[in-house]
XYZ file of C-alpha atoms in Angstrom:
563
model
C 4.984 -18.045 -19.848
C 7.847 -16.086 -21.847
C 7.040 -13.052 -19.167
C 6.707 -15.448 -15.740
C 9.346 -14.493 -13.457
C 12.270 -16.575 -11.995
C 11.293 -17.951 -8.442
C 10.475 -15.790 -5.412
C 9.840 -17.531 -2.447
C 7.425 -15.757 -1.089
C 4.536 -16.149 1.789
C 2.711 -14.405 4.910
C 5.575 -15.246 7.289
C 4.496 -16.117 10.113
C 2.428 -19.307 9.099
C 5.295 -21.295 8.307
C 7.710 -20.644 10.987
C 4.130 -21.648 12.540
C 3.369 -24.743 11.161
C 6.756 -26.271 11.402
C 7.820 -25.072 14.925
C 4.705 -27.256 16.286
C 5.496 -29.615 14.048
C 9.603 -30.407 14.332
C 9.590 -32.626 17.658
C 6.196 -34.178 16.798
C 7.309 -37.694 14.906
C 5.641 -40.585 16.230
C 6.642 -41.597 19.371
C 8.965 -38.893 20.230
C 8.851 -38.105 24.077
C 10.534 -34.711 22.961
C 7.132 -33.412 21.508
C 5.680 -32.581 24.954
C 9.063 -31.220 26.383
C 9.095 -27.927 27.801
C 11.949 -25.922 26.424
C 13.099 -22.343 25.860
C 12.812 -21.435 22.295
C 16.079 -21.761 21.634
C 16.396 -25.232 20.928
C 13.415 -25.292 18.450
C 15.025 -22.120 16.398
C 18.609 -23.329 16.144
C 17.609 -25.631 14.091
C 15.671 -23.519 11.823
C 17.902 -21.339 8.835
C 17.132 -17.947 10.517
C 17.623 -18.376 14.224
C 17.760 -14.551 15.110
C 13.460 -14.162 13.501
C 12.340 -17.495 14.730
C 13.887 -16.081 18.496
C 12.210 -12.620 18.231
C 8.491 -14.248 17.209
C 8.659 -16.873 20.247
C 10.522 -14.080 22.446
C 11.744 -15.816 25.977
C 8.664 -18.202 27.087
C 9.102 -21.542 27.545
C 6.686 -24.169 26.322
C 6.064 -27.575 24.104
C 6.282 -27.795 20.487
C 2.487 -27.355 20.190
C 2.339 -24.146 22.184
C 4.980 -22.797 20.008
C 3.003 -23.935 17.073
C -0.524 -22.006 18.551
C 1.535 -19.225 19.024
C 2.619 -18.424 15.809
C -0.153 -20.124 13.596
C -2.497 -17.180 15.234
C 0.142 -14.337 14.831
C -0.197 -15.764 11.162
C -4.184 -15.643 10.645
C -3.577 -12.273 12.263
C -1.112 -10.955 9.443
C -3.077 -12.686 6.931
C -5.882 -10.584 8.118
C -3.744 -7.689 7.873
C -2.749 -8.339 4.859
C -6.434 -8.339 3.392
C -7.152 -4.913 5.043
C -4.324 -3.788 3.081
C -5.536 -5.370 -0.363
C -9.280 -3.544 0.579
C -7.700 -0.392 1.249
C -6.315 -0.335 -2.338
C -9.202 -1.608 -3.802
C -11.407 0.952 -1.823
C -10.256 3.892 -3.864
C -9.988 2.215 -7.813
C -9.784 5.318 -9.372
C -6.278 6.393 -8.157
C -5.601 2.640 -9.939
C -4.796 1.525 -13.289
C -6.771 -1.499 -14.668
C -4.196 -3.439 -15.035
C -3.201 -3.042 -11.340
C -6.438 -2.852 -10.214
C -6.861 -6.719 -11.903
C -3.642 -7.730 -10.149
C -4.627 -6.834 -6.725
C -8.034 -8.230 -7.068
C -6.127 -11.584 -7.715
C -4.278 -11.239 -4.726
C -7.636 -10.105 -2.761
C -9.093 -13.355 -3.551
C -6.182 -15.432 -2.846
C -5.239 -13.972 0.170
C -9.335 -14.867 1.011
C -8.338 -18.470 0.506
C -5.459 -18.313 2.743
C -7.150 -16.720 5.306
C -9.484 -19.499 5.443
C -7.302 -22.286 4.953
C -5.215 -21.116 7.567
C -8.536 -20.435 9.934
C -9.658 -24.260 9.691
C -5.743 -25.049 10.322
C -6.101 -22.805 13.528
C -9.492 -24.822 14.260
C -7.620 -28.374 13.179
C -4.686 -27.844 15.876
C -6.048 -25.572 18.681
C -6.812 -28.214 21.000
C -4.886 -30.562 19.729
C -1.312 -32.158 21.902
C -0.948 -35.251 20.492
C 0.434 -36.199 17.075
C -1.809 -36.091 13.452
C -2.392 -38.903 11.470
C -0.643 -39.392 8.204
C -3.392 -38.230 6.427
C -3.906 -35.100 8.576
C -0.002 -34.327 8.043
C -0.716 -34.858 4.646
C -4.018 -32.282 4.227
C -2.300 -29.675 5.815
C 1.275 -30.042 4.026
C -0.846 -29.331 0.813
C -3.155 -26.318 2.383
C 0.234 -24.569 3.371
C 1.764 -25.650 -0.093
C -1.166 -23.890 -1.189
C -1.027 -21.167 0.683
C 2.932 -20.667 -0.778
C 1.215 -21.095 -4.155
C -1.366 -18.032 -3.718
C 1.004 -15.887 -2.155
C 3.434 -16.531 -5.393
C 0.642 -16.109 -8.031
C 0.192 -12.705 -6.238
C 3.627 -11.681 -6.390
C 3.961 -12.720 -10.213
C 0.744 -10.845 -10.792
C 1.739 -8.078 -9.454
C 5.365 -8.149 -11.115
C 4.145 -8.974 -14.573
C 1.130 -6.497 -14.711
C 0.511 -3.865 -12.200
C 2.034 -0.875 -13.381
C 1.228 1.735 -10.168
C 4.574 1.838 -8.968
C 3.613 2.372 -4.843
C 0.554 -0.215 -4.979
C 2.909 -2.800 -6.299
C 5.570 -1.783 -3.902
C 4.083 -2.305 -0.938
C 2.417 -5.398 -1.205
C 5.127 -7.005 -2.871
C 7.615 -5.566 0.285
C 5.257 -7.265 2.543
C 5.148 -10.233 0.321
C 9.224 -10.716 0.301
C 9.910 -9.518 3.883
C 8.238 -12.692 4.790
C 10.390 -15.327 2.476
C 13.323 -16.339 5.263
C 9.977 -16.885 7.843
C 8.429 -19.156 4.270
C 11.627 -21.540 3.908
C 12.331 -22.174 7.892
C 8.602 -22.932 9.027
C 8.012 -25.204 5.720
C 10.743 -27.029 6.344
C 9.977 -27.325 10.151
C 6.836 -28.433 9.522
C 7.545 -31.326 6.929
C 10.464 -32.712 9.509
C 7.875 -32.816 12.150
C 4.691 -33.176 11.447
C 5.257 -35.086 7.838
C 6.057 -38.903 8.511
C 8.297 -40.814 6.091
C 6.522 -41.721 2.864
C 5.410 -45.831 3.064
C 5.964 -46.142 -0.510
C 3.993 -49.077 -1.957
C 5.849 -50.503 -4.787
C 2.890 -53.217 -6.082
C -0.890 -52.333 -5.681
C -4.226 -54.518 -5.482
C -6.384 -54.321 -8.398
C -8.835 -51.970 -6.422
C -8.493 -49.182 -9.477
C -11.577 -47.936 -10.725
C -12.737 -48.573 -14.041
C -15.873 -47.470 -15.154
C -17.738 -46.201 -18.001
C -18.769 -42.767 -18.579
C -18.744 -42.344 -21.667
C -21.143 -43.894 -25.126
C -24.078 -42.937 -23.208
C -23.269 -44.510 -19.687
C -23.172 -43.069 -16.513
C -23.072 -44.774 -13.419
C -25.329 -43.042 -10.704
C -26.369 -43.732 -7.272
C -29.942 -41.670 -7.077
C -32.805 -41.089 -5.134
C -35.905 -41.953 -6.452
C -36.944 -38.286 -6.833
C -33.349 -37.121 -8.066
C -33.706 -40.440 -10.784
C -37.203 -38.960 -11.780
C -35.793 -35.167 -12.349
C -33.545 -36.662 -14.610
C -36.072 -39.298 -16.327
C -37.803 -36.220 -17.344
C -34.700 -34.293 -19.265
C -34.651 -34.965 -22.365
C -34.475 -37.613 -24.339
C -30.600 -38.678 -24.734
C -30.006 -37.520 -21.118
C -32.120 -40.787 -19.611
C -29.510 -43.103 -21.608
C -26.689 -41.514 -19.386
C -28.483 -44.102 -16.684
C -26.999 -47.262 -16.018
C -28.050 -50.160 -13.108
C -24.059 -49.724 -11.823
C -24.472 -47.766 -8.811
C -21.545 -45.977 -8.152
C -21.579 -42.190 -8.080
C -23.959 -41.027 -5.406
C -26.055 -37.623 -6.921
C -27.916 -35.769 -4.615
C -29.325 -33.564 -6.929
C -29.564 -32.757 -10.986
C -29.779 -29.819 -13.065
C -29.575 -29.518 -16.954
C -28.258 -26.930 -18.989
C -29.633 -26.659 -22.532
C -29.001 -23.711 -24.521
C -32.797 -24.641 -26.637
C -34.642 -23.945 -23.406
C -35.581 -27.741 -22.550
C -33.514 -28.473 -19.749
C -33.655 -26.173 -16.024
C -31.410 -23.620 -16.843
C -29.523 -22.497 -20.168
C -26.211 -20.935 -18.480
C -23.770 -22.907 -17.028
C -23.302 -20.138 -14.261
C -26.916 -19.934 -13.533
C -26.877 -23.721 -12.736
C -23.622 -23.522 -10.652
C -25.766 -20.750 -8.566
C -27.904 -23.188 -7.959
C -25.933 -25.727 -6.178
C -25.874 -26.380 -2.595
C -23.240 -24.632 -0.316
C -20.690 -26.305 1.437
C -21.606 -29.828 0.775
C -19.979 -32.697 3.089
C -17.504 -35.286 1.588
C -19.385 -37.897 1.620
C -22.723 -36.698 0.943
C -22.658 -37.189 -2.591
C -22.578 -34.856 -5.685
C -24.428 -32.578 -7.338
C -24.703 -33.109 -11.397
C -24.732 -30.524 -13.855
C -25.607 -32.089 -17.017
C -24.795 -29.489 -20.216
C -26.224 -30.772 -22.973
C -24.615 -30.042 -26.325
C -23.580 -26.823 -27.747
C -20.937 -24.072 -27.737
C -21.698 -21.678 -24.225
C -19.529 -18.665 -24.423
C -19.239 -18.327 -20.704
C -16.624 -17.258 -18.217
C -17.176 -19.835 -15.666
C -16.116 -19.251 -11.964
C -16.776 -22.214 -9.196
C -16.183 -20.584 -5.948
C -14.482 -21.902 -2.981
C -18.438 -23.084 -1.489
C -19.535 -24.862 -4.039
C -18.263 -27.927 -3.148
C -18.678 -31.447 -4.523
C -19.820 -30.294 -7.821
C -20.001 -32.502 -10.734
C -20.458 -30.946 -14.346
C -21.432 -33.861 -17.021
C -20.969 -32.836 -20.938
C -22.648 -34.832 -24.021
C -18.623 -35.163 -25.270
C -15.228 -33.734 -26.216
C -16.100 -31.643 -29.035
C -20.134 -31.268 -28.475
C -20.077 -29.674 -24.732
C -17.696 -26.835 -25.223
C -17.144 -23.733 -23.101
C -15.011 -20.965 -24.915
C -13.704 -17.637 -24.126
C -10.222 -15.699 -25.416
C -9.370 -13.550 -22.204
C -5.761 -13.321 -22.551
C -2.344 -11.379 -20.892
C -2.000 -8.877 -24.134
C -5.490 -7.491 -23.623
C -4.468 -6.481 -19.806
C -5.835 -9.685 -18.104
C -3.415 -11.143 -15.811
C -2.531 -14.750 -16.275
C -4.413 -15.946 -13.253
C -7.871 -14.089 -14.423
C -7.283 -15.574 -18.231
C -9.302 -18.454 -17.599
C -12.179 -19.144 -19.470
C -13.176 -22.051 -16.592
C -11.879 -21.574 -13.193
C -12.757 -23.594 -9.759
C -11.463 -23.546 -6.313
C -14.293 -25.574 -4.813
C -13.091 -29.468 -2.685
C -14.352 -32.567 -4.812
C -15.062 -30.803 -8.280
C -15.534 -33.306 -11.092
C -15.686 -32.345 -14.818
C -16.517 -34.868 -17.419
C -16.973 -35.097 -21.242
C -16.322 -31.642 -21.810
C -14.025 -29.298 -24.074
C -12.587 -26.303 -22.371
C -11.249 -23.820 -24.645
C -9.450 -20.616 -24.695
C -9.259 -19.462 -28.454
C -7.000 -16.124 -28.033
C -4.515 -17.652 -30.544
C -0.771 -17.802 -29.760
C 0.141 -13.961 -30.282
C -2.097 -12.929 -27.401
C 0.561 -15.345 -25.208
C -0.853 -16.167 -21.987
C -4.274 -17.252 -21.830
C -5.913 -19.921 -19.473
C -8.664 -22.596 -20.607
C -9.200 -23.825 -17.271
C -7.713 -22.996 -13.958
C -7.932 -25.348 -11.419
C -7.126 -25.260 -7.590
C -9.978 -27.378 -6.175
C -8.475 -30.203 -3.955
C -9.455 -33.756 -4.742
C -10.738 -32.623 -8.377
C -10.691 -34.709 -11.012
C -11.280 -34.368 -15.095
C -12.468 -37.475 -17.308
C -12.223 -37.502 -20.477
C -12.208 -33.998 -21.133
C -10.363 -32.116 -23.509
C -8.476 -28.105 -23.008
C -7.424 -26.191 -26.190
C -4.845 -23.095 -25.921
C -2.072 -21.992 -26.983
C 0.483 -20.798 -24.319
C -0.806 -21.869 -20.439
C -3.677 -23.931 -21.717
C -3.775 -25.731 -18.271
C -3.338 -23.486 -14.874
C -2.972 -27.167 -12.190
C -2.721 -23.822 -10.147
C -2.295 -25.957 -6.786
C -3.944 -28.686 -3.903
C -4.356 -32.235 -5.371
C -6.299 -32.978 -8.897
C -6.329 -35.563 -10.975
C -6.582 -36.061 -14.869
C -7.634 -38.916 -16.919
C -8.062 -40.009 -20.845
C -8.120 -35.976 -21.433
C -6.919 -33.865 -24.538
C -4.569 -31.409 -23.811
C -3.238 -28.872 -26.582
C -1.340 -25.995 -26.449
C 2.508 -24.220 -27.249
C 4.443 -22.518 -24.719
C 4.236 -23.994 -21.094
C 0.676 -25.082 -21.434
C 0.875 -27.644 -18.269
C 1.923 -25.426 -15.726
C 1.109 -24.693 -12.195
C 2.220 -25.877 -8.798
C -0.595 -28.352 -8.098
C 0.180 -32.596 -6.915
C -1.212 -33.311 -9.991
C -1.486 -36.896 -11.517
C -2.248 -36.658 -15.464
C -2.992 -40.560 -16.313
C -3.515 -41.894 -20.102
C -3.763 -38.701 -21.558
C -3.179 -37.423 -25.030
C -0.823 -34.061 -24.978
C -1.009 -32.713 -28.445
C 1.757 -29.472 -29.177
C 0.781 -27.363 -31.609
C 2.340 -24.738 -34.252
C 4.079 -21.671 -32.300
C 4.108 -18.013 -33.274
C 7.472 -17.746 -34.787
C 10.949 -18.106 -32.947
C 8.857 -19.556 -30.227
C 9.477 -23.250 -28.927
C 7.345 -25.989 -27.217
C 7.274 -26.620 -23.921
C 4.470 -29.118 -22.279
C 4.979 -28.298 -18.882
C 6.356 -25.387 -16.780
C 5.783 -26.815 -13.114
C 6.200 -24.335 -10.222
C 7.326 -25.319 -7.055
C 9.246 -22.554 -4.840
C 10.622 -24.846 -1.932
C 11.474 -28.066 -1.789
C 9.368 -29.081 1.109
C 5.894 -28.309 -0.756
C 4.264 -31.740 -1.838
C 3.755 -30.536 -5.333
C 4.865 -31.535 -8.446
C 3.480 -32.999 -12.111
C 3.415 -36.535 -12.538
C 2.630 -37.614 -15.905
C 1.888 -41.378 -16.770
C 0.910 -43.471 -19.813
C 0.382 -40.604 -22.172
C 0.702 -40.382 -25.136
C 2.682 -37.337 -26.822
C 2.817 -36.052 -30.540
C 2.333 -33.245 -32.721
C -1.344 -31.498 -33.740
C -2.013 -31.195 -37.270
C -0.879 -27.699 -37.556
C 2.617 -28.731 -36.082
C 2.921 -32.006 -38.031
C 4.081 -30.309 -41.070
C 6.569 -28.342 -39.073
C 8.005 -31.079 -36.608
C 11.549 -30.632 -37.944
C 12.085 -26.848 -37.389
C 10.004 -26.290 -34.601
C 11.949 -27.240 -30.976
C 9.180 -29.215 -28.613
C 10.654 -29.632 -25.085
C 9.007 -32.247 -22.281
C 9.300 -28.920 -19.718
C 11.788 -25.632 -18.758
C 11.860 -24.676 -14.839
C 9.449 -22.155 -13.785
C 10.371 -22.109 -10.632
C 13.217 -23.192 -8.290
C 12.365 -26.311 -7.612
C 10.283 -27.288 -10.449
C 9.339 -30.534 -10.339
C 8.125 -32.820 -13.644
C 8.268 -37.026 -13.690
C 6.766 -38.996 -16.853
C 6.803 -42.232 -16.621
C 5.836 -45.096 -19.366
C 4.157 -42.742 -21.516
C 4.842 -42.729 -25.449
C 6.421 -39.809 -27.195
C 6.877 -39.353 -30.737
C 10.074 -37.962 -32.674
C 8.778 -34.234 -31.976
C 10.051 -34.464 -28.825
C 13.720 -32.677 -28.644
C 16.981 -35.040 -27.871
C 17.576 -32.651 -25.109
C 14.259 -33.288 -23.745
C 14.130 -30.394 -21.153
C 14.930 -26.652 -22.071
C 16.094 -23.757 -19.709
C 14.360 -21.248 -18.397
C 16.879 -19.040 -18.090
C 20.725 -19.366 -17.982
C 21.365 -22.028 -15.063
C 18.803 -20.979 -13.446
C 16.925 -23.928 -11.013
C 19.170 -26.112 -12.661
C 20.576 -28.032 -9.601
C 17.299 -27.504 -7.494
C 14.779 -28.559 -9.972
C 13.543 -32.484 -9.326
C 12.878 -33.921 -13.456
C 12.694 -37.194 -13.974
C 11.937 -39.912 -16.823
C 10.835 -43.345 -16.518
C 10.473 -46.191 -18.590
C 8.927 -44.315 -21.456
C 9.104 -45.688 -25.696
C 8.611 -44.297 -28.871
C 10.843 -42.343 -30.784
C 11.406 -39.451 -28.876
C 12.034 -41.270 -25.389
C 15.834 -41.889 -25.946
C 17.257 -40.372 -22.815
C 20.635 -40.788 -24.256
C 21.228 -36.718 -25.193
C 18.982 -35.788 -22.267
C 20.655 -32.778 -20.412
C 23.227 -33.350 -17.936
C 21.841 -31.186 -15.741
C 22.548 -32.150 -11.476
C 18.300 -31.921 -11.211
C 17.704 -34.429 -14.174
C 17.537 -37.987 -13.471
C 16.297 -41.676 -15.433
C 15.028 -43.391 -12.232
C 13.975 -46.766 -11.598
C 10.597 -48.286 -10.483
C 10.812 -47.529 -6.913
C 11.489 -43.794 -7.060
C 8.830 -43.499 -10.099
C 6.552 -45.231 -7.577
C 6.660 -42.142 -5.522
C 4.949 -40.183 -8.142
C 1.689 -42.400 -8.659
C -1.745 -42.157 -7.964
C -1.307 -43.943 -4.359
C 1.595 -42.189 -3.288
C 1.258 -38.968 -4.826
C -1.921 -37.736 -4.556
C -3.785 -40.687 -2.091
C -5.930 -41.386 -4.545
C -6.880 -44.597 -3.172
C -8.838 -42.357 0.140
C -10.468 -40.224 -2.343
C -10.613 -41.033 -6.390
C -13.254 -43.921 -5.863
C -15.981 -41.813 -4.931
C -15.899 -39.539 -7.916
C -16.484 -42.780 -10.332
C -13.327 -41.531 -12.415
C -11.305 -44.342 -13.805
C -7.362 -44.551 -12.330
C -4.770 -46.869 -11.836
C -3.038 -46.912 -8.796
C 0.043 -47.846 -9.489
C 3.062 -48.060 -12.506
């Protein structure tokens, strides 16, 4: 992350203002939610009243009317932004290859944002009442992701694009909406997102299933079970009588030709489109082997489960990196944006090495996604937890600089974190969280982890500094709790990004950690750093931070709901 930019608070403007405006008066039981009023009363509560008033004009209405007006404006603006990107990409011969790559990333992200905004408009276009807390959280998650997508576009243009006009034009469009982002997201959070009812004690409802040692709890139709049993003999060992995970269909990937496919991408292409939540998973069983593929799972391949033969047995590997003119976003060996994705017992690698700088093994922008018993291997920027809600359990993560980064709402539970030997003169930073606004419901929560040096770093622990994290963006938020830290962790715990940037606006916290690296007596004294108690730590548990009890059980991935 050495080349990543400081926080740029960016967005397709009308979006945020919009959501917040139709939300500001909508707390449950507030009769003002249906009060007819001129926009001035709402706009005066924002940081930029003149801009708000200009967008809404002089018409009267209630918070829902104002909200829908601005949501439609935002959707129209996102369409115009897509058209602008298309106009540049239609004449690629006039652009450098790095610029084309950055614009293609922007086009991909803008397409996601247009879909998100369209879905949001559908959700509220006939709604003249309050949202439930779960619906409000869903929308806050979506709009946090839209902001993240825009920020990612901006970062890619600034660090990679070399054609001044294209970069300046697109960046100008994004930057012009900076104020709207701040105003509207703040109002959305104030109006539509209820105060959290934090649970500090949990029922024993965490799932504890065993995917490993040849055991996979599946609920299959007779037809699907027959298909699975006709696969390779060791595939049959995965069946178990415990019926917990619903599988609708299955294909087998095997390099020796004994399965349905020899390539992972071919199996993914065979998956159905837009599977509904609760229907079940399309299972891709990937047998032992080293798969040199760049895998990208698109938005329409929902509720897809990839099952391997185990860490270091099923391996997906690549070597894309920024030195070779890929954007950080597009350097990933494995990328997914499809809702409900689950991966089990697979190793994901980027073998570019430390001298190639940013080189992502996995980029995850999939809402309600889970990785169980997987390994992520790289150096700088190994695991890109990009956006939306994510869960990792009993995974191994290797890296050097900022090797867990992004702006998802993510919990990593019972994982092993292995800092590696960096380049000469570099230090290790385990996390670089990228929250750009205090009202995004994003952050990195690391619970019950084991943090120790990888084999290549172990002999050099005394000469290489390793930190828990550093603030990539202005409102970076990371919590380590109930984890064991070896003596490789620097006594200061955390490192700066650039001078005093973000030190008063970040939120870094530690709770009840142990081991020789967990002593907080010499930690940084920044305004944003905290040693917290159990009540505060409960905010970052699976149940509270991810609302995981509502969606993790269907994945079959084990989890602990609380502390």
